[in-house]
CSV table of C-alpha atoms in Angstrom, one decimal:
chain,number,residue,atom,x,y,z
A,1,UNK,CA,22.7,21.4,99.1
A,2,UNK,CA,24.6,24.9,99.4
A,3,UNK,CA,25.6,25.3,95.5
A,4,UNK,CA,22.1,24.6,94.5
A,5,UNK,CA,21.0,27.3,97.1
A,6,UNK,CA,21.4,30.4,95.3
A,7,UNK,CA,20.7,29.8,92.3
A,8,UNK,CA,17.3,28.2,92.9
A,9,UNK,CA,16.7,31.3,94.5
A,10,UNK,CA,18.1,33.5,92.4
A,11,UNK,CA,15.7,31.8,90.2
A,12,UNK,CA,12.1,32.0,91.9
A,13,UNK,CA,12.9,36.4,92.8
A,14,UNK,CA,13.0,36.3,88.6
A,15,UNK,CA,9.3,34.9,88.5
A,16,UNK,CA,8.1,36.4,91.1
A,17,UNK,CA,9.7,39.5,90.0
A,18,UNK,CA,7.6,40.3,86.7
A,19,UNK,CA,4.0,40.4,87.5
A,20,UNK,CA,2.1,43.6,85.6
A,21,UNK,CA,2.6,47.1,86.2
A,22,UNK,CA,-0.4,48.6,88.0
A,23,UNK,CA,0.0,51.7,85.5
A,24,UNK,CA,-2.7,53.2,83.3
A,25,UNK,CA,-3.4,51.8,79.6
A,26,UNK,CA,-2.0,54.3,78.0
A,27,UNK,CA,-4.5,56.3,75.3
A,28,UNK,CA,-2.7,58.9,73.4
A,29,UNK,CA,-5.0,62.0,73.6
A,30,UNK,CA,-7.4,63.0,70.9
A,31,UNK,CA,-6.0,66.1,68.7
A,32,UNK,CA,-7.0,69.2,70.0
A,33,UNK,CA,-6.9,70.9,66.7
A,34,UNK,CA,-9.5,70.9,63.1
A,35,UNK,CA,-8.7,68.0,60.5
A,36,UNK,CA,-7.5,70.2,57.8
A,37,UNK,CA,-5.5,73.7,57.4
A,38,UNK,CA,-7.3,76.6,57.4
A,39,UNK,CA,-5.2,76.9,53.7
A,40,UNK,CA,-6.4,75.5,51.2
A,41,UNK,CA,-3.5,73.3,49.7
A,42,UNK,CA,-2.1,72.8,46.4
A,43,UNK,CA,-3.7,69.1,44.6
A,44,UNK,CA,0.0,68.8,42.8
A,45,UNK,CA,1.9,66.1,44.8
A,46,UNK,CA,4.6,67.9,46.5
A,47,UNK,CA,7.6,66.9,48.5
A,48,UNK,CA,7.6,66.5,52.1
A,49,UNK,CA,9.8,68.3,54.6
A,50,UNK,CA,10.4,65.3,56.8
A,51,UNK,CA,11.7,63.5,53.7
A,52,UNK,CA,14.2,65.8,52.8
A,53,UNK,CA,17.5,66.4,54.7
A,54,UNK,CA,18.9,70.0,55.3
A,55,UNK,CA,21.7,69.4,53.1
A,56,UNK,CA,19.3,69.2,50.3
A,57,UNK,CA,16.9,71.5,51.4
A,58,UNK,CA,19.6,74.8,52.2
A,59,UNK,CA,21.4,74.9,48.3
A,60,UNK,CA,23.9,77.5,49.4
A,61,UNK,CA,27.6,76.1,49.5
A,62,UNK,CA,28.8,78.3,52.1
A,63,UNK,CA,25.4,78.0,54.1
A,64,UNK,CA,25.9,73.9,54.5
A,65,UNK,CA,29.2,74.8,56.0
A,66,UNK,CA,27.3,77.3,58.2
A,67,UNK,CA,25.3,74.6,59.4
A,68,UNK,CA,28.2,71.3,59.6
A,69,UNK,CA,30.1,73.8,61.9
A,70,UNK,CA,27.3,74.9,64.0
A,71,UNK,CA,26.0,71.0,64.5
A,72,UNK,CA,29.4,70.4,65.1
A,73,UNK,CA,30.3,73.4,67.7
A,74,UNK,CA,26.5,75.4,69.3
A,75,UNK,CA,27.0,74.6,73.2
A,76,UNK,CA,23.4,74.4,73.2
A,77,UNK,CA,23.5,71.5,70.8
A,78,UNK,CA,26.1,70.0,72.9
A,79,UNK,CA,24.2,70.5,76.4
A,80,UNK,CA,21.4,68.4,74.3
A,81,UNK,CA,23.7,66.1,73.8
A,82,UNK,CA,24.8,65.8,77.1
A,83,UNK,CA,21.3,65.1,78.0
A,84,UNK,CA,21.0,62.2,76.4
A,85,UNK,CA,24.1,61.0,77.4
A,86,UNK,CA,22.3,61.3,80.9
A,87,UNK,CA,18.8,60.3,80.5
A,88,UNK,CA,20.3,57.3,79.6
A,89,UNK,CA,22.7,56.7,82.5
A,90,UNK,CA,19.9,56.8,84.6
A,91,UNK,CA,17.4,55.0,82.9
A,92,UNK,CA,19.6,51.7,83.1
A,93,UNK,CA,20.1,52.7,86.3
A,94,UNK,CA,16.7,52.6,86.8
A,95,UNK,CA,16.6,49.2,84.9
A,96,UNK,CA,18.9,47.5,86.8
A,97,UNK,CA,16.4,47.5,90.4
A,98,UNK,CA,14.8,45.2,88.0
A,99,UNK,CA,17.6,42.7,89.2
A,100,UNK,CA,18.8,40.6,92.0
A,101,UNK,CA,23.0,42.1,92.3
A,102,UNK,CA,24.9,39.7,93.1
A,103,UNK,CA,27.9,40.2,94.7
A,104,UNK,CA,30.5,38.3,96.1
A,105,UNK,CA,32.8,38.4,99.1
A,106,UNK,CA,35.6,37.3,101.4
A,107,UNK,CA,36.3,38.4,104.8
A,108,UNK,CA,38.4,37.6,108.2
A,109,UNK,CA,37.0,37.8,111.6
A,110,UNK,CA,39.3,37.8,114.6
A,111,UNK,CA,38.2,37.5,118.5
A,112,UNK,CA,40.3,37.8,121.4
A,113,UNK,CA,38.3,36.6,125.1
A,114,UNK,CA,40.4,36.8,128.5
A,115,UNK,CA,40.8,33.0,130.9
A,116,UNK,CA,38.4,34.9,133.2
A,117,UNK,CA,35.9,34.4,130.4
A,118,UNK,CA,37.7,31.3,128.4
A,119,UNK,CA,36.4,27.3,129.3
A,120,UNK,CA,40.0,26.5,130.0
A,121,UNK,CA,40.9,29.6,132.1
A,122,UNK,CA,43.4,30.7,130.0
A,123,UNK,CA,43.2,33.8,126.9
A,124,UNK,CA,41.7,32.6,123.6
A,125,UNK,CA,41.7,33.9,120.3
A,126,UNK,CA,39.5,32.8,117.5
A,127,UNK,CA,39.2,33.5,113.7
A,128,UNK,CA,36.7,32.7,111.4
A,129,UNK,CA,37.4,33.0,107.6
A,130,UNK,CA,33.7,33.4,105.0
A,131,UNK,CA,33.2,33.3,101.1
A,132,UNK,CA,30.0,34.0,100.1
A,133,UNK,CA,28.1,35.0,96.8
A,134,UNK,CA,24.9,36.6,97.9
A,135,UNK,CA,22.0,39.0,97.1
A,136,UNK,CA,20.9,42.2,99.6
A,137,UNK,CA,17.5,44.1,99.8
A,138,UNK,CA,16.2,42.2,96.1
A,139,UNK,CA,11.9,43.9,96.0
A,140,UNK,CA,10.2,41.1,94.3
A,141,UNK,CA,8.4,43.9,92.1
A,142,UNK,CA,4.7,41.8,92.5
A,143,UNK,CA,2.7,44.4,91.8
A,144,UNK,CA,5.2,46.6,89.2
A,145,UNK,CA,6.1,49.2,91.1
A,146,UNK,CA,9.7,48.7,90.4
A,147,UNK,CA,9.1,48.6,86.6
A,148,UNK,CA,6.5,51.1,86.8
A,149,UNK,CA,9.5,52.6,87.6
A,150,UNK,CA,12.0,51.6,84.9
A,151,UNK,CA,9.2,52.7,82.2
A,152,UNK,CA,8.5,56.1,83.6
A,153,UNK,CA,12.5,56.2,83.9
A,154,UNK,CA,12.0,55.2,79.5
A,155,UNK,CA,9.8,57.9,78.2
A,156,UNK,CA,12.0,60.2,80.4
A,157,UNK,CA,15.6,59.3,78.4
A,158,UNK,CA,13.3,58.8,75.1
A,159,UNK,CA,12.0,62.6,75.8
A,160,UNK,CA,15.7,64.1,75.8
A,161,UNK,CA,16.2,62.4,72.8
A,162,UNK,CA,13.6,64.6,71.0
A,163,UNK,CA,14.6,67.2,72.7
A,164,UNK,CA,17.9,66.6,70.8
A,165,UNK,CA,16.2,66.4,67.7
A,166,UNK,CA,14.2,69.8,68.4
A,167,UNK,CA,17.6,71.6,69.1
A,168,UNK,CA,19.4,70.5,66.4
A,169,UNK,CA,16.1,71.3,64.3
A,170,UNK,CA,15.5,75.0,66.0
A,171,UNK,CA,19.3,74.6,65.6
A,172,UNK,CA,19.5,74.7,62.0
A,173,UNK,CA,16.6,77.2,60.8
A,174,UNK,CA,18.6,79.8,63.3
A,175,UNK,CA,21.6,79.7,61.5
A,176,UNK,CA,19.6,80.0,58.2
A,177,UNK,CA,17.6,82.4,59.3
A,178,UNK,CA,20.3,84.2,60.8
A,179,UNK,CA,22.4,83.8,57.5
A,180,UNK,CA,19.6,85.4,55.3
A,181,UNK,CA,19.3,88.3,57.7
A,182,UNK,CA,23.8,88.7,57.3
A,183,UNK,CA,22.7,88.6,53.7
A,184,UNK,CA,19.9,91.7,53.3
A,185,UNK,CA,21.9,93.8,56.3
A,186,UNK,CA,24.8,94.1,54.3
A,187,UNK,CA,22.2,94.4,50.7
A,188,UNK,CA,20.7,97.4,53.2
A,189,UNK,CA,24.7,98.4,53.8
A,190,UNK,CA,25.9,98.7,49.7
A,191,UNK,CA,22.0,100.5,49.3
A,192,UNK,CA,23.0,102.6,52.0
A,193,UNK,CA,26.7,103.0,50.5
A,194,UNK,CA,25.0,103.9,46.7
A,195,UNK,CA,22.2,106.4,48.1
A,196,UNK,CA,24.8,108.7,50.2
A,197,UNK,CA,27.0,109.0,47.2
A,198,UNK,CA,24.4,110.0,45.4
A,199,UNK,CA,22.9,112.7,47.5
A,200,UNK,CA,26.0,113.9,48.1
A,201,UNK,CA,26.2,114.1,44.0
A,202,UNK,CA,23.2,116.4,44.4
A,203,UNK,CA,24.0,118.1,47.0
A,204,UNK,CA,27.0,119.0,45.2
A,205,UNK,CA,24.8,120.1,42.6
A,206,UNK,CA,22.5,121.9,44.5
A,207,UNK,CA,25.6,123.9,45.9
A,208,UNK,CA,26.5,124.8,42.1
A,209,UNK,CA,23.4,125.8,41.4
A,210,UNK,CA,23.0,128.0,44.3
A,211,UNK,CA,26.0,130.3,44.1
A,212,UNK,CA,25.0,131.1,40.9
A,213,UNK,CA,21.7,132.2,41.5
A,214,UNK,CA,19.4,129.3,39.9
A,215,UNK,CA,18.4,127.5,43.5
A,216,UNK,CA,17.7,128.2,46.0
A,217,UNK,CA,19.1,128.1,49.9
A,218,UNK,CA,16.1,125.8,50.9
A,219,UNK,CA,17.0,123.8,47.9
A,220,UNK,CA,20.3,123.6,49.4
A,221,UNK,CA,19.3,123.0,52.7
A,222,UNK,CA,16.8,120.1,52.1
A,223,UNK,CA,19.7,118.5,49.6
A,224,UNK,CA,21.4,118.9,52.9
A,225,UNK,CA,19.3,117.1,55.3
A,226,UNK,CA,19.4,114.7,52.6
A,227,UNK,CA,22.9,113.9,52.6
A,228,UNK,CA,23.0,114.0,55.9
A,229,UNK,CA,20.4,111.3,56.6
A,230,UNK,CA,21.7,109.0,54.2
A,231,UNK,CA,25.0,109.1,55.6
A,232,UNK,CA,23.3,107.9,59.2
A,233,UNK,CA,21.5,105.5,57.5
A,234,UNK,CA,24.7,103.9,56.8
A,235,UNK,CA,26.5,103.7,60.0
A,236,UNK,CA,23.9,102.8,61.5
A,237,UNK,CA,23.9,99.5,58.9
A,238,UNK,CA,27.0,99.4,59.4
A,239,UNK,CA,26.5,98.8,63.5
A,240,UNK,CA,23.8,96.5,62.5
A,241,UNK,CA,26.2,93.8,60.3
A,242,UNK,CA,28.5,93.7,62.5
A,243,UNK,CA,26.2,92.5,65.2
A,244,UNK,CA,24.6,90.5,62.7
A,245,UNK,CA,28.3,88.2,62.2
A,246,UNK,CA,28.9,88.1,65.7
A,247,UNK,CA,25.2,86.5,66.1
A,248,UNK,CA,26.0,84.2,63.7
A,249,UNK,CA,29.5,83.5,65.0
A,250,UNK,CA,27.6,82.6,68.9
A,251,UNK,CA,25.4,80.1,66.5
A,252,UNK,CA,28.1,79.0,64.7
A,253,UNK,CA,30.4,77.9,67.7
A,254,UNK,CA,33.2,79.6,66.2
A,255,UNK,CA,34.9,82.6,64.1
A,256,UNK,CA,33.8,82.9,60.9
A,257,UNK,CA,36.0,84.2,58.1
A,258,UNK,CA,35.3,86.7,55.4
A,259,UNK,CA,35.4,84.6,52.9
A,260,UNK,CA,32.3,83.1,55.0
A,261,UNK,CA,29.9,86.1,55.2
A,262,UNK,CA,27.5,85.8,52.4
A,263,UNK,CA,28.0,87.6,49.6
A,264,UNK,CA,24.8,87.4,47.5
A,265,UNK,CA,22.0,89.8,48.3
A,266,UNK,CA,17.5,88.2,48.9
A,267,UNK,CA,17.1,88.0,45.1
A,268,UNK,CA,19.7,84.6,45.1
A,269,UNK,CA,17.7,82.0,47.1
A,270,UNK,CA,19.7,79.7,49.4
A,271,UNK,CA,16.8,76.9,49.8
A,272,UNK,CA,15.7,74.8,46.8
A,273,UNK,CA,12.2,76.0,45.5
A,274,UNK,CA,10.1,73.5,45.0
A,275,UNK,CA,6.8,74.3,47.4
A,276,UNK,CA,7.1,71.7,50.2
A,277,UNK,CA,3.8,69.7,51.1
A,278,UNK,CA,1.7,70.5,54.4
A,279,UNK,CA,-0.4,67.5,54.3
A,280,UNK,CA,-2.6,66.6,57.4
A,281,UNK,CA,-2.4,68.5,60.5
A,282,UNK,CA,-1.6,64.4,61.8
A,283,UNK,CA,1.2,64.4,59.7
A,284,UNK,CA,2.6,67.3,62.3
A,285,UNK,CA,2.0,65.1,65.0
A,286,UNK,CA,4.0,62.3,63.4
A,287,UNK,CA,7.3,63.9,62.5
A,288,UNK,CA,7.6,67.0,65.5
A,289,UNK,CA,9.9,66.0,67.9
A,290,UNK,CA,8.4,68.8,70.7
A,291,UNK,CA,5.3,67.4,70.1
A,292,UNK,CA,6.6,63.6,70.4
A,293,UNK,CA,8.2,65.1,73.2
A,294,UNK,CA,5.4,66.5,75.2
A,295,UNK,CA,3.9,62.7,74.2
A,296,UNK,CA,7.2,61.1,76.3
A,297,UNK,CA,6.3,63.5,79.3
A,298,UNK,CA,2.8,62.1,79.3
A,299,UNK,CA,3.7,58.4,79.0
A,300,UNK,CA,6.4,59.1,82.2
A,301,UNK,CA,3.5,60.6,84.4
A,302,UNK,CA,1.0,58.1,83.2
A,303,UNK,CA,3.8,55.0,84.2
A,304,UNK,CA,4.2,56.9,87.8
A,305,UNK,CA,1.3,56.5,88.7
A,306,UNK,CA,1.4,53.1,88.3
A,307,UNK,CA,4.5,53.0,91.0
A,308,UNK,CA,2.0,55.3,92.7
A,309,UNK,CA,-0.6,52.7,93.5
A,310,UNK,CA,1.9,50.1,94.3
A,311,UNK,CA,2.7,51.5,97.1
A,312,UNK,CA,-0.6,50.6,99.0
A,313,UNK,CA,0.2,46.8,98.3
A,314,UNK,CA,2.7,44.6,100.1
A,315,UNK,CA,6.3,44.9,99.8
A,316,UNK,CA,8.8,42.3,99.7
A,317,UNK,CA,12.4,42.2,99.9
A,318,UNK,CA,14.6,39.5,100.0
A,319,UNK,CA,18.6,39.0,100.8
A,320,UNK,CA,20.1,35.4,100.6
A,321,UNK,CA,23.7,34.4,100.9
A,322,UNK,CA,25.6,30.7,100.4
A,323,UNK,CA,29.3,30.3,101.1
A,324,UNK,CA,31.7,28.5,103.2
A,325,UNK,CA,32.7,29.4,106.4
A,326,UNK,CA,36.1,28.3,108.6
A,327,UNK,CA,38.1,28.7,111.1
A,328,UNK,CA,41.2,28.2,109.4
A,329,UNK,CA,42.3,30.1,105.7
A,330,UNK,CA,43.4,26.7,104.8
A,331,UNK,CA,39.9,24.6,105.4
A,332,UNK,CA,38.1,27.0,103.9
A,333,UNK,CA,36.1,25.4,100.6
A,334,UNK,CA,36.8,21.8,102.4
A,335,UNK,CA,33.5,19.4,102.5
A,336,UNK,CA,31.5,20.7,104.6
A,337,UNK,CA,32.2,24.4,105.1
A,338,UNK,CA,29.2,25.5,103.5
A,339,UNK,CA,27.0,28.0,104.6
A,340,UNK,CA,23.9,29.5,103.4
A,341,UNK,CA,21.1,32.3,104.8
A,342,UNK,CA,17.9,33.7,103.9
A,343,UNK,CA,15.9,36.8,104.5
A,344,UNK,CA,12.6,37.2,103.5
A,345,UNK,CA,11.2,40.5,104.3
A,346,UNK,CA,7.7,41.5,104.0
A,347,UNK,CA,6.6,45.3,104.6
A,348,UNK,CA,2.9,45.8,104.9
A,349,UNK,CA,2.0,49.8,104.7
A,350,UNK,CA,-0.7,50.2,108.0
A,351,UNK,CA,-0.6,53.9,108.6
A,352,UNK,CA,1.2,56.4,107.2
A,353,UNK,CA,-0.5,59.7,107.6
A,354,UNK,CA,-2.2,59.6,104.1
A,355,UNK,CA,1.3,59.8,102.6
A,356,UNK,CA,0.8,57.4,99.7
A,357,UNK,CA,-2.6,58.6,99.6
A,358,UNK,CA,-1.5,62.1,98.3
A,359,UNK,CA,1.4,60.5,96.1
A,360,UNK,CA,-1.1,59.2,94.1
A,361,UNK,CA,-2.9,62.4,93.8
A,362,UNK,CA,0.3,64.3,92.8
A,363,UNK,CA,0.9,61.5,89.8
A,364,UNK,CA,-2.5,62.0,88.8
A,365,UNK,CA,-1.8,65.9,88.8
A,366,UNK,CA,1.6,65.0,87.1
A,367,UNK,CA,-0.4,63.0,83.9
A,368,UNK,CA,-2.8,65.6,84.0
A,369,UNK,CA,-0.6,68.5,84.3
A,370,UNK,CA,1.2,66.7,80.9
A,371,UNK,CA,-2.0,66.3,78.8
A,372,UNK,CA,-2.5,70.0,78.9
A,373,UNK,CA,0.8,70.1,77.9
A,374,UNK,CA,1.1,67.8,75.3
A,375,UNK,CA,-2.5,69.1,73.9
A,376,UNK,CA,-0.6,73.1,74.0
A,377,UNK,CA,2.3,71.5,71.9
A,378,UNK,CA,-0.1,70.0,69.5
A,379,UNK,CA,-2.0,73.8,69.4
A,380,UNK,CA,1.7,75.8,69.1
A,381,UNK,CA,2.6,73.4,66.2
A,382,UNK,CA,-0.3,73.7,64.5
A,383,UNK,CA,-0.1,77.4,64.3
A,384,UNK,CA,3.5,77.6,63.0
A,385,UNK,CA,2.3,75.5,60.4
A,386,UNK,CA,-1.3,77.4,59.8
A,387,UNK,CA,1.2,81.2,60.0
A,388,UNK,CA,3.7,79.7,57.6
A,389,UNK,CA,0.8,78.7,55.5
A,390,UNK,CA,-0.8,81.6,55.2
A,391,UNK,CA,2.1,84.0,55.2
A,392,UNK,CA,3.1,82.0,52.3
A,393,UNK,CA,0.2,82.5,50.4
A,394,UNK,CA,0.4,85.7,49.9
A,395,UNK,CA,4.7,86.6,50.3
A,396,UNK,CA,4.7,85.8,46.5
A,397,UNK,CA,2.2,88.2,45.7
A,398,UNK,CA,4.0,91.2,47.9
A,399,UNK,CA,7.4,90.5,46.4
A,400,UNK,CA,6.2,90.6,43.0
A,401,UNK,CA,4.0,94.2,43.7
A,402,UNK,CA,7.2,95.4,45.5
A,403,UNK,CA,9.5,95.2,43.2
A,404,UNK,CA,6.9,96.8,40.5
A,405,UNK,CA,6.9,99.7,42.8
A,406,UNK,CA,10.7,99.7,43.0
A,407,UNK,CA,10.6,100.2,39.0
A,408,UNK,CA,7.7,103.0,39.4
A,409,UNK,CA,9.5,105.4,41.7
A,410,UNK,CA,12.7,105.0,39.8
A,411,UNK,CA,11.2,106.0,36.8
A,412,UNK,CA,9.5,108.6,38.6
A,413,UNK,CA,13.0,109.6,40.3
A,414,UNK,CA,13.8,109.9,36.3
A,415,UNK,CA,11.3,112.0,35.1
A,416,UNK,CA,11.5,114.8,38.5
A,417,UNK,CA,15.5,114.9,37.4
A,418,UNK,CA,14.9,116.2,34.7
A,419,UNK,CA,12.1,118.8,35.1
A,420,UNK,CA,14.7,119.6,37.7
A,421,UNK,CA,17.4,120.5,35.6
A,422,UNK,CA,15.0,122.3,32.7
A,423,UNK,CA,14.2,124.3,35.4
A,424,UNK,CA,10.4,123.6,35.6
A,425,UNK,CA,10.1,121.8,39.1
A,426,UNK,CA,12.8,122.9,42.3
A,427,UNK,CA,14.9,120.5,43.8
A,428,UNK,CA,11.7,119.6,46.7
A,429,UNK,CA,10.3,116.7,44.0
A,430,UNK,CA,13.6,115.2,42.8
A,431,UNK,CA,14.3,114.8,47.1
A,432,UNK,CA,11.0,113.6,46.7
A,433,UNK,CA,11.1,110.9,44.6
A,434,UNK,CA,14.6,110.1,46.3
A,435,UNK,CA,13.4,109.1,49.3
A,436,UNK,CA,10.3,107.0,47.7
A,437,UNK,CA,12.6,104.8,45.9
A,438,UNK,CA,14.8,104.7,49.1
A,439,UNK,CA,12.5,103.4,51.1
A,440,UNK,CA,10.7,101.3,47.8
A,441,UNK,CA,14.2,98.9,47.5
A,442,UNK,CA,14.4,98.8,51.1
A,443,UNK,CA,11.1,97.3,50.9
A,444,UNK,CA,12.1,95.0,48.6
A,445,UNK,CA,14.8,93.7,50.4
A,446,UNK,CA,12.5,93.0,53.1
A,447,UNK,CA,9.8,91.1,50.7
A,448,UNK,CA,12.7,88.9,49.8
A,449,UNK,CA,14.1,88.4,52.7
A,450,UNK,CA,10.6,87.4,54.1
A,451,UNK,CA,10.1,85.3,51.2
A,452,UNK,CA,13.3,83.4,52.2
A,453,UNK,CA,12.8,83.5,55.9
A,454,UNK,CA,9.3,81.8,55.2
A,455,UNK,CA,10.8,78.5,53.4
A,456,UNK,CA,12.7,78.2,56.6
A,457,UNK,CA,9.9,78.9,59.3
A,458,UNK,CA,7.8,76.5,57.1
A,459,UNK,CA,10.1,73.5,56.7
A,460,UNK,CA,11.3,73.4,60.4
A,461,UNK,CA,7.1,73.8,61.6
A,462,UNK,CA,7.0,70.8,58.7
A,463,UNK,CA,9.7,69.0,61.1
A,464,UNK,CA,12.0,68.8,58.4
A,465,UNK,CA,16.2,69.0,59.0
A,466,UNK,CA,16.6,65.0,60.4
A,467,UNK,CA,19.7,64.0,60.8
A,468,UNK,CA,22.0,63.5,57.9
A,469,UNK,CA,25.0,60.8,57.9
A,470,UNK,CA,28.0,62.2,59.7
A,471,UNK,CA,25.9,65.2,61.6
A,472,UNK,CA,27.1,65.6,65.2
A,473,UNK,CA,24.4,64.9,66.0
A,474,UNK,CA,24.7,60.9,65.3
A,475,UNK,CA,26.0,61.0,69.2
A,476,UNK,CA,22.2,61.4,69.9
A,477,UNK,CA,21.4,57.9,67.6
A,478,UNK,CA,23.7,56.1,69.1
A,479,UNK,CA,22.7,56.8,72.9
A,480,UNK,CA,19.2,55.4,71.6
A,481,UNK,CA,20.4,52.2,70.3
A,482,UNK,CA,22.2,51.6,73.2
A,483,UNK,CA,19.8,51.8,75.8
A,484,UNK,CA,17.5,49.9,74.1
């Protein structure tokens, strides 16, 4: 009978432990946002951002290489991947509580009795050898407490995977933004160098005219001020470019060579120019991992309510073992040495000073907090996309207007210099035109930078940047498969 005892107990335990959970039925809250974006969208079929991998969206080869290095070396993303692996292990630990743990044990006990206590009047030594196979304190999950805790752990694990995906998308956007900022500042630096040379030429011309008595000392001082201002801008932009390179190296996670810095200016696009489709707000809820992470947190909080409710009901645990026992090691596995034990234990909560009720209240409040955080995640996602769409609607006009302004100020400077050489105007008109052109050229760089950054921002806000084959982020995907 002993050899059938433990399998019978295990089968009964598994059958009794598969009862339903007391967790509330989960329902996704209604999205607290409008059904349409504030900015009207084109009726022309467009490509969804979530369907475009970052390798297809970013067309600049240098930027592609930097993103690959960042995905492999960035420490923040590495921490996110390790958090996924940690949550996976925690989920496996929690899931293991749903099945009984079977342990084998072999032991010996020895005891010496003095002659005064022995029935023979002589000292005696007794020995006992045991070999057992059993389960210890396995909880029958009649009310779904263990199952609810396992469901909560699974949702938390999947939430860390969503967090990793969100970190990857943010990292890709940050690398692209830093790359574009560096390209823009390098372009400003080249503009400052050209402006300084032009103003130094103008200063030398003014000095010669002043020495010849054609130009006044005031004109000379104004030319000197203009040249010194350009020199100050050059020094400031030199430091800014160095800081931009340091920021990009931090994101990439390793030192970069000069060949990896951008060489083109903001007029060369680094991403595809195809207009992305914003779709409906509900599409964002399905593609943005930060929204999905917030929903996982809500699902975990909902499951914890089931565990808190189950604490009000009796808890049954089983301890059982079967094996052999003998006073001699050689007789341990002989016929007739079989032994077994069965120790069920029932724990019924009677008085806990309100602890279980308080734990249930905490679980319900945590669920309400998770609902509010989920709503906030949706609203934040809606605003991100709406802001990017609003800027996209006008940024093209800003760039075109700024280009016309640059052309007009260049023509005005040409006329002012001609009038100065002919003695019609003083040097002040030329200097004003130079400053206007310098400001217009900087404004054009800023407008082009904003246009390119807007493409990246909209791509990120719409959930673009899905992992591509061979990415370092594949670790998280493998972890998801192995936990299922």
